Coordinates of C-alpha atoms in Angstrom, one line a residue:
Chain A
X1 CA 61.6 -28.9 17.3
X2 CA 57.9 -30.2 18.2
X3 CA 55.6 -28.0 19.4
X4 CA 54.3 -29.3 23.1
X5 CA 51.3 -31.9 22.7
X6 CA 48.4 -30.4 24.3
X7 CA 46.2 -32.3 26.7
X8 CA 43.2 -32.7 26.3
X9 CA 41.8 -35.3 29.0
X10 CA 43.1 -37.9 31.4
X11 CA 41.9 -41.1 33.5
X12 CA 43.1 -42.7 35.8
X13 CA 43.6 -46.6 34.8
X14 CA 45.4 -49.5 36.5
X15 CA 47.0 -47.0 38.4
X16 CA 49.0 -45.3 35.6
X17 CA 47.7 -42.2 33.7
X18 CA 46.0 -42.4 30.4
X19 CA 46.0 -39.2 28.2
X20 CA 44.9 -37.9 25.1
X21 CA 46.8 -35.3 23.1
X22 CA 46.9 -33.4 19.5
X23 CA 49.7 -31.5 18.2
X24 CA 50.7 -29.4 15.3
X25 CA 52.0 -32.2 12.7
X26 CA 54.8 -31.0 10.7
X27 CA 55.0 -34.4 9.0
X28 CA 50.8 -34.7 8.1
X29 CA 50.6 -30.7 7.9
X30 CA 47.9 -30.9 10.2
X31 CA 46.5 -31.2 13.4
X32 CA 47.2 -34.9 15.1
X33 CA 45.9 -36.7 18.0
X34 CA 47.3 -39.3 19.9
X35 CA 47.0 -41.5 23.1
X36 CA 50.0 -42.0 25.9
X37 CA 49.5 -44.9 28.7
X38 CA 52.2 -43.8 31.5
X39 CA 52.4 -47.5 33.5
X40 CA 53.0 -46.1 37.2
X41 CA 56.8 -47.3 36.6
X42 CA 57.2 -43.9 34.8
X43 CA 56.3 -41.5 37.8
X44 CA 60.0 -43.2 39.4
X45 CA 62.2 -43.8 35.8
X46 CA 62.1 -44.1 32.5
X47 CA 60.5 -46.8 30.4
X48 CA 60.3 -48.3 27.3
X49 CA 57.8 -47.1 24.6
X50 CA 55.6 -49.5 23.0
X51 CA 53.8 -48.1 19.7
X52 CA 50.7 -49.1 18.6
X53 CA 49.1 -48.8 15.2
X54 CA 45.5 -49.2 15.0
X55 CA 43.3 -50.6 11.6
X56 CA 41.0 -49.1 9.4
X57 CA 38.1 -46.6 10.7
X58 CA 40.0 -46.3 14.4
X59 CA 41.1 -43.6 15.7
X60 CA 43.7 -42.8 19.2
X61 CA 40.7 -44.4 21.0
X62 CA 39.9 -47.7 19.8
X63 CA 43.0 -49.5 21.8
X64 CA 43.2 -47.8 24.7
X65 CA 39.1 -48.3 25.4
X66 CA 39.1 -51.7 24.2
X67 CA 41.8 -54.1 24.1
X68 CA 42.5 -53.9 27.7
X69 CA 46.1 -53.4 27.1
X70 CA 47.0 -51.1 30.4
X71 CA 46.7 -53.9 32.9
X72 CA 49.7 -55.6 31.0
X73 CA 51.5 -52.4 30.4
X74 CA 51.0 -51.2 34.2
X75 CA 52.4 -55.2 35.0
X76 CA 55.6 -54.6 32.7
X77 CA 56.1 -51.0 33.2
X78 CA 55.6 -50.0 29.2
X79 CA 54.5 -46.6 27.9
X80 CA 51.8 -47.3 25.3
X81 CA 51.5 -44.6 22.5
X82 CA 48.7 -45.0 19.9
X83 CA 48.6 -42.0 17.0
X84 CA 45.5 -41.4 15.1
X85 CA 45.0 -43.6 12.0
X86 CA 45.5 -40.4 9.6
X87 CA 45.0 -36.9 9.0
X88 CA 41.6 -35.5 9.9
X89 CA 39.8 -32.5 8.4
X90 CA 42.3 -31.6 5.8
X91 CA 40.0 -30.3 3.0
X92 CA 41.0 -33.1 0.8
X93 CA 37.5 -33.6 -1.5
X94 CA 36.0 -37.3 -0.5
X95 CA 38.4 -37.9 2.6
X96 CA 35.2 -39.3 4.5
X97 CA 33.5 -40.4 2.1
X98 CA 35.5 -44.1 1.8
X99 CA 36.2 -46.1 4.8
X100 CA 39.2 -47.7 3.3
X101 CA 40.5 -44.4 2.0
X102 CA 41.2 -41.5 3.2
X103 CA 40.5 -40.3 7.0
X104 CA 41.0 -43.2 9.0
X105 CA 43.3 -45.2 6.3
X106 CA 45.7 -43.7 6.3
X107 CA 48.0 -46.9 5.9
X108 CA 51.4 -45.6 7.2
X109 CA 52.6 -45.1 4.4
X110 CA 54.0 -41.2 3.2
X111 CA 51.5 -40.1 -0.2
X112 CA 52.9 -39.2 -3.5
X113 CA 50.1 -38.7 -5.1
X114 CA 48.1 -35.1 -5.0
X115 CA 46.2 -34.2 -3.2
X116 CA 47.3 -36.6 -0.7
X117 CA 50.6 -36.2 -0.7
X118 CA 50.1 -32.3 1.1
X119 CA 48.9 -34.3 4.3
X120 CA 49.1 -38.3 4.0
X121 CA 52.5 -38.7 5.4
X122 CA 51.7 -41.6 7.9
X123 CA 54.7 -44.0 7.5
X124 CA 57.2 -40.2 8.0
X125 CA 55.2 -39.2 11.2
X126 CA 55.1 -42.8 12.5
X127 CA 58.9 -43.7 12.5
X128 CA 60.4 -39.6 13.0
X129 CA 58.5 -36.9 14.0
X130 CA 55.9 -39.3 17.0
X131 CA 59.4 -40.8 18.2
X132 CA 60.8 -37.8 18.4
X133 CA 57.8 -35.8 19.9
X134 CA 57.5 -39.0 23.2
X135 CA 60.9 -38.6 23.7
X136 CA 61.0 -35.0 24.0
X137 CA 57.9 -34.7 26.3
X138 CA 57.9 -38.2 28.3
X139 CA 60.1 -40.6 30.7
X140 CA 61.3 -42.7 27.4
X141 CA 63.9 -45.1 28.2
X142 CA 67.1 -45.2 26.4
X143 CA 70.0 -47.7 26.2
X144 CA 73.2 -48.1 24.9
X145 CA 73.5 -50.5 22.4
X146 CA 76.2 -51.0 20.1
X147 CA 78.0 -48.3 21.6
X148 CA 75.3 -45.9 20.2
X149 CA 72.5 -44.3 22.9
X150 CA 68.9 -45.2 21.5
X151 CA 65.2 -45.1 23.1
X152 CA 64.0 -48.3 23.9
X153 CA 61.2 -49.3 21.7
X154 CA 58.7 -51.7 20.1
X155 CA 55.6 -51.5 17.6
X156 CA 52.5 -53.6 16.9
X157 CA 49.3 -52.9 15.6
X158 CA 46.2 -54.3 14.1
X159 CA 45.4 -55.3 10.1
X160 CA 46.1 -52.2 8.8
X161 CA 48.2 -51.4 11.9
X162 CA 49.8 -55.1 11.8
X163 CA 50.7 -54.1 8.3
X164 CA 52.0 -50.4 9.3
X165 CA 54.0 -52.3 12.5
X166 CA 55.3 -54.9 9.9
X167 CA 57.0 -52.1 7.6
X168 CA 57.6 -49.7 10.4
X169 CA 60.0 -52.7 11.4
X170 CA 61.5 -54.1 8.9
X171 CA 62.4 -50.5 7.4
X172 CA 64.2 -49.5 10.6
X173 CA 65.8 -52.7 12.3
X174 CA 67.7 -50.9 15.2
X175 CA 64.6 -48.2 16.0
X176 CA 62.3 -50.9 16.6
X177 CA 63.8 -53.7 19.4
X178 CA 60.3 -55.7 19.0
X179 CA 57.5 -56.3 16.8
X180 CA 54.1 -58.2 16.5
X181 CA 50.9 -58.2 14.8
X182 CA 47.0 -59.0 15.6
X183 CA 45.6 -60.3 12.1
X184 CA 48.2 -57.7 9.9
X185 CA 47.5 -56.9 6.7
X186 CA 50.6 -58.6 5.6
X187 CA 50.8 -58.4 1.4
X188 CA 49.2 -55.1 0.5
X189 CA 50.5 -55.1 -2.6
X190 CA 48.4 -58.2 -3.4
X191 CA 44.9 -57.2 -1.8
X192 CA 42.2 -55.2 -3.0
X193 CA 42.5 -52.8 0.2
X194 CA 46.2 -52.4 -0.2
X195 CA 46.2 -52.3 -4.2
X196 CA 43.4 -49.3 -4.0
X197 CA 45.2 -47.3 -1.6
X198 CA 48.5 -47.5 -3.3
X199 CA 47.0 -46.7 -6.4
X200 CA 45.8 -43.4 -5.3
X201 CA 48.5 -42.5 -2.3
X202 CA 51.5 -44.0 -4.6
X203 CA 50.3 -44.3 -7.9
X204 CA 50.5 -47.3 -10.3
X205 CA 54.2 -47.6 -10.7
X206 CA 54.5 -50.8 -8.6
X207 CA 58.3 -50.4 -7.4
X208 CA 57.7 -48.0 -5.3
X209 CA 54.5 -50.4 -3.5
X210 CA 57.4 -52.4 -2.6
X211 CA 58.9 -50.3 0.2
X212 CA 55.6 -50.4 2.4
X213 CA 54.8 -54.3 1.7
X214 CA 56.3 -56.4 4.0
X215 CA 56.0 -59.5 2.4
X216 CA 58.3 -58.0 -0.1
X217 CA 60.6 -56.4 2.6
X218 CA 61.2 -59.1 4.5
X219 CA 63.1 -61.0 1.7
X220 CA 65.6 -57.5 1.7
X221 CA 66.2 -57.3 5.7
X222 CA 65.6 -59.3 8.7
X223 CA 65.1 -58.9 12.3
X224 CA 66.8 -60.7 14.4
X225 CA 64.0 -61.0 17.2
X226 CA 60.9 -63.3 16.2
X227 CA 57.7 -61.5 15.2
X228 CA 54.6 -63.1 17.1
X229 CA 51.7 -62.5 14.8
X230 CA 48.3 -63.7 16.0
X231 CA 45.6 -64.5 13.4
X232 CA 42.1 -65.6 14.2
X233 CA 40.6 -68.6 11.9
X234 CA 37.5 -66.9 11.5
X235 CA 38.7 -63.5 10.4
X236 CA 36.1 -62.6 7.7
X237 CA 39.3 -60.4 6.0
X238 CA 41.7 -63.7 6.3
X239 CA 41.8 -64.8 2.5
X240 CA 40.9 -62.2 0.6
X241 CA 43.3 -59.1 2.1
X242 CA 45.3 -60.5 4.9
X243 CA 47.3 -63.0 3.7
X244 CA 48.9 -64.2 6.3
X245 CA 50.6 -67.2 4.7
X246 CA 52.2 -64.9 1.9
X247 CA 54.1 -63.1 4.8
X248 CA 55.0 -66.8 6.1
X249 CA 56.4 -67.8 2.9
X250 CA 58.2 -65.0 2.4
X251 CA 59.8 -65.3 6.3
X252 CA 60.9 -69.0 5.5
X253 CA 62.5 -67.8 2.2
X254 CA 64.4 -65.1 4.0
X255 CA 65.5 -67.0 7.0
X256 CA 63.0 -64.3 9.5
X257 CA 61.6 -66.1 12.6
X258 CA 58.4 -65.7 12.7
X259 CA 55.6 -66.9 15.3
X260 CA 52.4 -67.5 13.5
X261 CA 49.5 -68.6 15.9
X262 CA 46.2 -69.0 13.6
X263 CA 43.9 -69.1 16.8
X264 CA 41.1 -71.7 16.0
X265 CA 37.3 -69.2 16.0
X266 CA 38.7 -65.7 16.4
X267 CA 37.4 -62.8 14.5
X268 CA 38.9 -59.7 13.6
X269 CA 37.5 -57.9 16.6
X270 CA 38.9 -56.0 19.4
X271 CA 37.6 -59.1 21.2
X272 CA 40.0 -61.2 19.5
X273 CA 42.5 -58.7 20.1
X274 CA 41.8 -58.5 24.0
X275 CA 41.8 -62.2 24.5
X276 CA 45.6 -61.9 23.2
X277 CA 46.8 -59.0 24.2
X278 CA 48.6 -60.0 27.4
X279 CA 50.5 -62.6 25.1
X280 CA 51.8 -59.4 22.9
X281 CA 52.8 -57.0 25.9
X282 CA 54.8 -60.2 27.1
X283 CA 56.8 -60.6 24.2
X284 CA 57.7 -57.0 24.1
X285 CA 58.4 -56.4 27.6
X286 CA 60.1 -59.9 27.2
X287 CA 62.8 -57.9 24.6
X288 CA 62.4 -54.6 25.5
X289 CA 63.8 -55.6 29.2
X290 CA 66.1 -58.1 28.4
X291 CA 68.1 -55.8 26.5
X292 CA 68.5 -53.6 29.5
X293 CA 71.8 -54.3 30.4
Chain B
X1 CA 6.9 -67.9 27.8
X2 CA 9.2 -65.8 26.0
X3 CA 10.1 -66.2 22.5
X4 CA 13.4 -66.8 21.7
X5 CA 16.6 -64.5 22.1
X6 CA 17.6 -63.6 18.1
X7 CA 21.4 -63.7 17.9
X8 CA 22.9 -60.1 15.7
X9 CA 26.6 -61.0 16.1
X10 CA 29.0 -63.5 18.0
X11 CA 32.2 -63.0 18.3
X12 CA 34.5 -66.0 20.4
X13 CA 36.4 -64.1 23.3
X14 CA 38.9 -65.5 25.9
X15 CA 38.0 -69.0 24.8
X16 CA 34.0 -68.6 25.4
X17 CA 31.7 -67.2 23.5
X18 CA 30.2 -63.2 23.4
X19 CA 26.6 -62.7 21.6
X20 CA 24.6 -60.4 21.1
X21 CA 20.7 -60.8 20.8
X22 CA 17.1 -59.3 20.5
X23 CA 14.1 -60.8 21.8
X24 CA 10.2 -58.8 22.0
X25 CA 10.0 -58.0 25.6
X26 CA 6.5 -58.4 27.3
X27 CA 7.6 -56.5 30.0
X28 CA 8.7 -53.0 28.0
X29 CA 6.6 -53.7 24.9
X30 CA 9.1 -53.5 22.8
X31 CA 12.5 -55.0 21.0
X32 CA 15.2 -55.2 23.7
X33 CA 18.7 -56.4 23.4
X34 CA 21.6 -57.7 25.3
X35 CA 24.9 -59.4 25.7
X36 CA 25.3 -62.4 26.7
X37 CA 29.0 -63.9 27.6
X38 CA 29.3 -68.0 27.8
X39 CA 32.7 -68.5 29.4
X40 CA 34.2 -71.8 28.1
X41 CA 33.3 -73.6 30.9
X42 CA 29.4 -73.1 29.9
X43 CA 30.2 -75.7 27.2
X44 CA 30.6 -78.3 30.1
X45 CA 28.2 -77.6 32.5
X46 CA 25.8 -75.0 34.2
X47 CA 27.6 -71.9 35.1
X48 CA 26.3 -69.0 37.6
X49 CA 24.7 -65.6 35.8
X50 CA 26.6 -62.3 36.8
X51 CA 24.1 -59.9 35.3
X52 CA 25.9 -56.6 34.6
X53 CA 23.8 -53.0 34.6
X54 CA 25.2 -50.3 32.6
X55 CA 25.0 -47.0 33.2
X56 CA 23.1 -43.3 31.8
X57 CA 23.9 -43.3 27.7
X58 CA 25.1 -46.9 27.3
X59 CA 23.8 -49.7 25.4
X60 CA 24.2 -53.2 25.8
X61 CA 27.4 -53.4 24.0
X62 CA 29.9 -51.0 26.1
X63 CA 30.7 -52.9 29.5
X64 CA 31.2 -56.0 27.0
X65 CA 33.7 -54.0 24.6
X66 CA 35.7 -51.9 27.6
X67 CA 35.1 -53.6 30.7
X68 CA 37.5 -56.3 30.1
X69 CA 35.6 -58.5 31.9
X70 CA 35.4 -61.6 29.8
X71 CA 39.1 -62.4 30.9
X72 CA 38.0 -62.8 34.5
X73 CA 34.4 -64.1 34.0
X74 CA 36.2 -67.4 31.6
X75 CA 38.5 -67.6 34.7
X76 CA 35.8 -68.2 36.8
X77 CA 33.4 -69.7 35.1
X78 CA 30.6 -67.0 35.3
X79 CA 28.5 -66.3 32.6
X80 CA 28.0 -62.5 32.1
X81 CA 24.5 -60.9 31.3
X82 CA 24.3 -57.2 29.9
X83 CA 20.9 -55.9 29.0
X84 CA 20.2 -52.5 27.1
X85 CA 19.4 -49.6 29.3
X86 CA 15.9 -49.3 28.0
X87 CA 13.4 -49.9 25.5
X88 CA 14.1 -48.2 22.2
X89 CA 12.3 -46.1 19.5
X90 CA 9.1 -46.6 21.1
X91 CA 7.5 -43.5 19.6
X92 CA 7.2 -41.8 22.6
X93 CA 7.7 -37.7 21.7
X94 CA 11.5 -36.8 23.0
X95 CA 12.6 -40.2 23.9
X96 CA 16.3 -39.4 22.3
X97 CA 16.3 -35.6 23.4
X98 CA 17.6 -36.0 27.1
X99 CA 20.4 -38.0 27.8
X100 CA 19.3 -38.3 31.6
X101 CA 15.5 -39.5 30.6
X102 CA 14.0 -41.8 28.1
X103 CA 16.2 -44.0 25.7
X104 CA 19.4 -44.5 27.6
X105 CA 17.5 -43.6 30.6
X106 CA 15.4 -46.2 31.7
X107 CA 17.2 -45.9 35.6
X108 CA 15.9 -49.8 36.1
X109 CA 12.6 -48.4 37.1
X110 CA 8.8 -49.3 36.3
X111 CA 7.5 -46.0 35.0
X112 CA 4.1 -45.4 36.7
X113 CA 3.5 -42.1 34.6
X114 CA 1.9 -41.9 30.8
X115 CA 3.6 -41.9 28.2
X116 CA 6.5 -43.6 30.0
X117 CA 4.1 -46.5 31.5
X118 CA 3.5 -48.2 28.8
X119 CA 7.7 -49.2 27.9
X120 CA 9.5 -48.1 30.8
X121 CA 9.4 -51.6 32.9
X122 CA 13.0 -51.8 33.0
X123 CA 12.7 -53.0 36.8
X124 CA 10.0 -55.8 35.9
X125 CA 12.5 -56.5 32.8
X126 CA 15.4 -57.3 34.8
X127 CA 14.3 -59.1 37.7
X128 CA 12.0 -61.3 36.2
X129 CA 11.3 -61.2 32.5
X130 CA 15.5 -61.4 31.7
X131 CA 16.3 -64.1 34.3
X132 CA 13.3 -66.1 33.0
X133 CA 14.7 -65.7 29.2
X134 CA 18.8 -66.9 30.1
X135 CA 17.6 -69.6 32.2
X136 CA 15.0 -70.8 29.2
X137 CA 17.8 -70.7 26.7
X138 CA 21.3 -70.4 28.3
X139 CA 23.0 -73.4 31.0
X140 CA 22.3 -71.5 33.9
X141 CA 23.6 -73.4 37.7
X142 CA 20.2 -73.9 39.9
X143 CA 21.3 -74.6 43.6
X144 CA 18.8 -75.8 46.4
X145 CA 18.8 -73.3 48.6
X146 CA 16.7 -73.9 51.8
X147 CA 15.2 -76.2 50.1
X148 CA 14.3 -74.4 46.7
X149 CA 16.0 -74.7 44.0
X150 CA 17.1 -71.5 42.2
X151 CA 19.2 -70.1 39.6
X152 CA 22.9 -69.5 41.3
X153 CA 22.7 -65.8 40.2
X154 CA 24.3 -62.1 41.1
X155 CA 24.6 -59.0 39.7
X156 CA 26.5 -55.4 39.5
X157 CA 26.9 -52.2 37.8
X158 CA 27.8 -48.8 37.2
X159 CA 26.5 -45.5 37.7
X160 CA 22.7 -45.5 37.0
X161 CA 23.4 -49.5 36.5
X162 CA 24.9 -49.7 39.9
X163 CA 21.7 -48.1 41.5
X164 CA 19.9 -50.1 39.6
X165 CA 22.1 -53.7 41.0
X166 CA 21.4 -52.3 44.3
X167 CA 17.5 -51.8 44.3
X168 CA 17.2 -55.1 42.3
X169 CA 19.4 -57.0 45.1
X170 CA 17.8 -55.4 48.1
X171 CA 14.1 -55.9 47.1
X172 CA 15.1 -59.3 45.7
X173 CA 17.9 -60.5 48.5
X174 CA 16.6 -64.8 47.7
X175 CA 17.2 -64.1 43.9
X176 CA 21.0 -62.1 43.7
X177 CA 23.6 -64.2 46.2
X178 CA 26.0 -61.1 45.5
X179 CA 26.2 -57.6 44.4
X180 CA 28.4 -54.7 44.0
X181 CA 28.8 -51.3 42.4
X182 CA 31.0 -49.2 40.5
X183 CA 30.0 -45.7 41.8
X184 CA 26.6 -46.2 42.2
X185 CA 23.5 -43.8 41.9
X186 CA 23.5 -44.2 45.7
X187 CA 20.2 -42.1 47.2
X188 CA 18.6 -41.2 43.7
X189 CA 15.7 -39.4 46.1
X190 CA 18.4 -37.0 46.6
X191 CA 20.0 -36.2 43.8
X192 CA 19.0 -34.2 40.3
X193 CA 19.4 -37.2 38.1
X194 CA 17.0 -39.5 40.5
X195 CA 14.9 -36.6 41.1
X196 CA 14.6 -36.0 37.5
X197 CA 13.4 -39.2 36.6
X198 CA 11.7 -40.1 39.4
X199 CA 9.3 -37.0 38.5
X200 CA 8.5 -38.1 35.1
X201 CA 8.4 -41.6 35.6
X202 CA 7.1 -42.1 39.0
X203 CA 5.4 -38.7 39.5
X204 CA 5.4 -36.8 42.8
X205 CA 4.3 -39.1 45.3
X206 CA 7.8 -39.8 47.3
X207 CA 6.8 -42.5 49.2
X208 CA 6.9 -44.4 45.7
X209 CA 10.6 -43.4 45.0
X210 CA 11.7 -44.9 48.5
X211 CA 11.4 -48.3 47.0
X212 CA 13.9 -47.3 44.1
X213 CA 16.4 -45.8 46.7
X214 CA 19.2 -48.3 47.6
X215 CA 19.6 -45.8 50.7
X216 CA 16.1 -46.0 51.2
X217 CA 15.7 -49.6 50.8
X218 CA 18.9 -50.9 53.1
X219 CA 17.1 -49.9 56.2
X220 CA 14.2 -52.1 56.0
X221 CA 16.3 -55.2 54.1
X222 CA 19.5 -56.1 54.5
X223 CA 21.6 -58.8 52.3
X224 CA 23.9 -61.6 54.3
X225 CA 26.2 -61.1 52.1
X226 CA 28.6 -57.8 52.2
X227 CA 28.4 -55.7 49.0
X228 CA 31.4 -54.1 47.4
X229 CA 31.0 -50.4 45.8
X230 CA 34.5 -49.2 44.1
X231 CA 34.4 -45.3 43.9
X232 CA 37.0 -43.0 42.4
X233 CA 37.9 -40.1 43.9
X234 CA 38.2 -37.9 41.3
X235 CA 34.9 -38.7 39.5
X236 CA 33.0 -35.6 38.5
X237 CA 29.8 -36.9 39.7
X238 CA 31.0 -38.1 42.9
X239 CA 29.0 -35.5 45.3
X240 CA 26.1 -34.0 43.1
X241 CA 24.6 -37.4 41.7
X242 CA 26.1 -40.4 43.4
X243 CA 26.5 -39.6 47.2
X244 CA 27.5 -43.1 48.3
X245 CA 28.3 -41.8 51.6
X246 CA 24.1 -41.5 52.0
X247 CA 24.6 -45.2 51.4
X248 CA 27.0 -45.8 54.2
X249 CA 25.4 -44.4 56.5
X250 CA 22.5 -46.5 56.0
X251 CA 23.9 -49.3 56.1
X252 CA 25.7 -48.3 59.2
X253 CA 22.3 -47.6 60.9
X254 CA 21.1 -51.0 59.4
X255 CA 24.0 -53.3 60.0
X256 CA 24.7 -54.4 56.5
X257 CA 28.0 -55.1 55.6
X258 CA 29.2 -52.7 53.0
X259 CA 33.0 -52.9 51.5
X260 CA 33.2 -49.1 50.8
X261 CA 36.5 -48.0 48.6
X262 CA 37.4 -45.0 47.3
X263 CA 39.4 -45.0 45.1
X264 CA 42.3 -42.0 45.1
X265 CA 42.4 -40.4 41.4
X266 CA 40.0 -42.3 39.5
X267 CA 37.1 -41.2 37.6
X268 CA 33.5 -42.0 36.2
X269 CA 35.1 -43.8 32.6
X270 CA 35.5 -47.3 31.9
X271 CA 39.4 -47.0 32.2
X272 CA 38.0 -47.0 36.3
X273 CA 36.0 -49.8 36.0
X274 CA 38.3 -52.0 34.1
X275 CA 41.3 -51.5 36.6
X276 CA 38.8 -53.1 38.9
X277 CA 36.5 -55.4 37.3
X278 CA 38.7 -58.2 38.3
X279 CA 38.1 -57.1 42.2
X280 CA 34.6 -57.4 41.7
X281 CA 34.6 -60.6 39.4
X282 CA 36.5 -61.9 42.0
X283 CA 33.4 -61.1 45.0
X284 CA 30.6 -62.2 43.0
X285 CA 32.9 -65.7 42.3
X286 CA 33.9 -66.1 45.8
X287 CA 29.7 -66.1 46.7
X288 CA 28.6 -67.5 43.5
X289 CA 30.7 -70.8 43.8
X290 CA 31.1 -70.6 47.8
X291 CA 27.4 -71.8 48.2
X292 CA 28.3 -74.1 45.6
X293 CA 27.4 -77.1 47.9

């Protein structure tokens, strides 16, 4: 059983309630914050959950203060939930000390590697113990579906995040109903931020990279909605460790359909993300309430 | 003439174009930067300048990253203008040691009082130097108004930036066609933030603050246009620092037209500003483009 998420602040926003939490992590052995959006749907019924993973360096924060996400959440009646990007403040010698490594990269994916492996359980806490931790403390929505009752919920994110939603996905077809992407990091396996971090979380033996790179998932398992991934042309990340068409490749081999926008100047900023955004609520609220019957 | 804005960073947002620049300001002797948003339809033709104020502790980079205000400025067509809140590392002893004075501080006064005299022009900055520097290097809309032509230009803000819209529209009613707040600094005479300041830059004198007092200033000039102040309810400043009843009642006694809204719940953060940016994008576009003819 979680123990309660304590609150520690609130706003007001788009007529909904915005509020930060941290809780005792069972899965990260730690102390772990996160953000909850409650559209003002969820003061009369319950709603579906839409998760958001956030890249590298970002915290709870980073989505809810920038990417103007609420407005379309309040418009569709979604609960937004953003978890921290890792552990913090473990002990762990160096876990500051590299931006793509450590606090704030945690890359959602569960470490098996010491000393990580004592907290670093990212991809565990994502897809069990945060699910389970909304739905015991907030108005989730759940729905019958296929004669089994399940909460009603989606998951995107951003490069690393796009990556984390990605796996998060394709590793648990019938917990996630939708699933997009802003500029995902979309073949860690092949790129110097996903090949350092699974060196030191998983270790060299490259099987077991396979089960958090989605290019490589995709050709195992299949979603049946389309993922919408949005990538901007000027990303300064886009060749080198995004890879974009790798994940399109793999799609086509697999038979996945797949929305891939390459939007013509776009960075990799939150400004690029907030210039979409409304698209990516859309097609979630789009699935998430269509299957409400 | 003024040298040259230097662009640091540009990022494409909701199809226009976000930069940030430096340039040597005459006015504050000293590096200054700001933000500049072109919506796409600047690539066409003039557009009209909204210039945005920001408030105590903010930079020119925060109402541009949460604000979400690019999304209604490229629907409109309005180019948005952020400057810094004052000059920077100017040397003077304790500039960074109070949030409410100094760096972060500048409360869009000129400073009469040594040391601050010789940087802290932030009113001269934004009324005259600023204006003169977008429409030298930006497509700024002139209109003939009465027979001048001038730039088609208004401008808002928040907290100490929403004091500051307020002073620079009432003292300057011929240059700013509209104005509005997001709970405003409203009688800064009365309040310990104003008085604060106005002590250490101004000095003692009153009659000298009276011209940086919005509730001051309404009585003796009044704007044709109404102005819109947004303030929540539930903002922690509300009756210490920003009093905007004070304000009311001036412009009660002075007949200008004030759209006064509080708003139930909200608070002093972003997350209140962005629910409503698109109110107030909305007034300044209705003004800006009304008198279009």
């Amino acid at each position: 059983m979680s123990n309660s998420p304590k609150l520690l602040s609130e706003h007001t926003c788009f007529g909904g309630t915005l509020g930060f939490y941290s809780h005792l992590s069972q899965a990260c052995n730690s102390e772990m914050k996160l953000a909850v959006y409650l559209p003002p749907q969820a003061a009369l019924e319950p709603v579906p959950v839409l998760y958001f993973l956030s890249g590298l360096t970002c915290t709870q924060e980073n989505f809810m203060a920038k990417a103007g996400a609420q407005r379309y959440a309040a418009e569709h009646g979604l609960m937004l939930v953003v978890p921290d990007t890792s552990p913090r403040d473990t002990g762990i010698p160096g876990e500051d000390d590299d931006w793509t490594l450590g606090s704030g990269a945690g890359f959602y994916i569960d470490a098996m590697i010491a000393p990580w492996n004592q907290y670093y359980q990212m991809y565990s806490y994502v897809v069990k113990e945060l699910p389970d931790l909304i739905a015991a403390h907030f108005p989730v929505r759940r729905d019958r579906v296929e004669g089994r009752e399940q909460v009603c919920q989606g998951i995107f994110g951003h490069s690393m995040g796009g990556h984390g939603a990605l796996i998060c996905a394709l590793r648990n077809p019938h917990q996630y109903r939708s699933v997009s992407a802003f500029a995902p990091i979309c073949a860690p396996s092949q790129c110097p931020w996903g090949q350092h971090v699974f060196t030191q979380y998983l270790g060299t033996d490259l099987t077991t990279w396979n089960a958090y790179d989605a290019s490589e998932l995709v050709l195992h398992q299949q979603l049946p909605q389309p993922i919408l991934i949005d990538q901007g042309s000027a990303d300064q990340f886009l060749d080198a460790q995004l890879m974009p068409h790798v994940f399109e490749q793999a799609c086509h081999q697999a038979g996945q359909p797949l929305t891939l926008r390459i939007q013509p100047r776009y960075d990799h900023s939150y400004y690029f993300i907030a210039t979409f955004i409304a698209d990516h609520i859309e097609h979630h609220a789009a699935i998430l309430y269509g299957q409400k019957q």
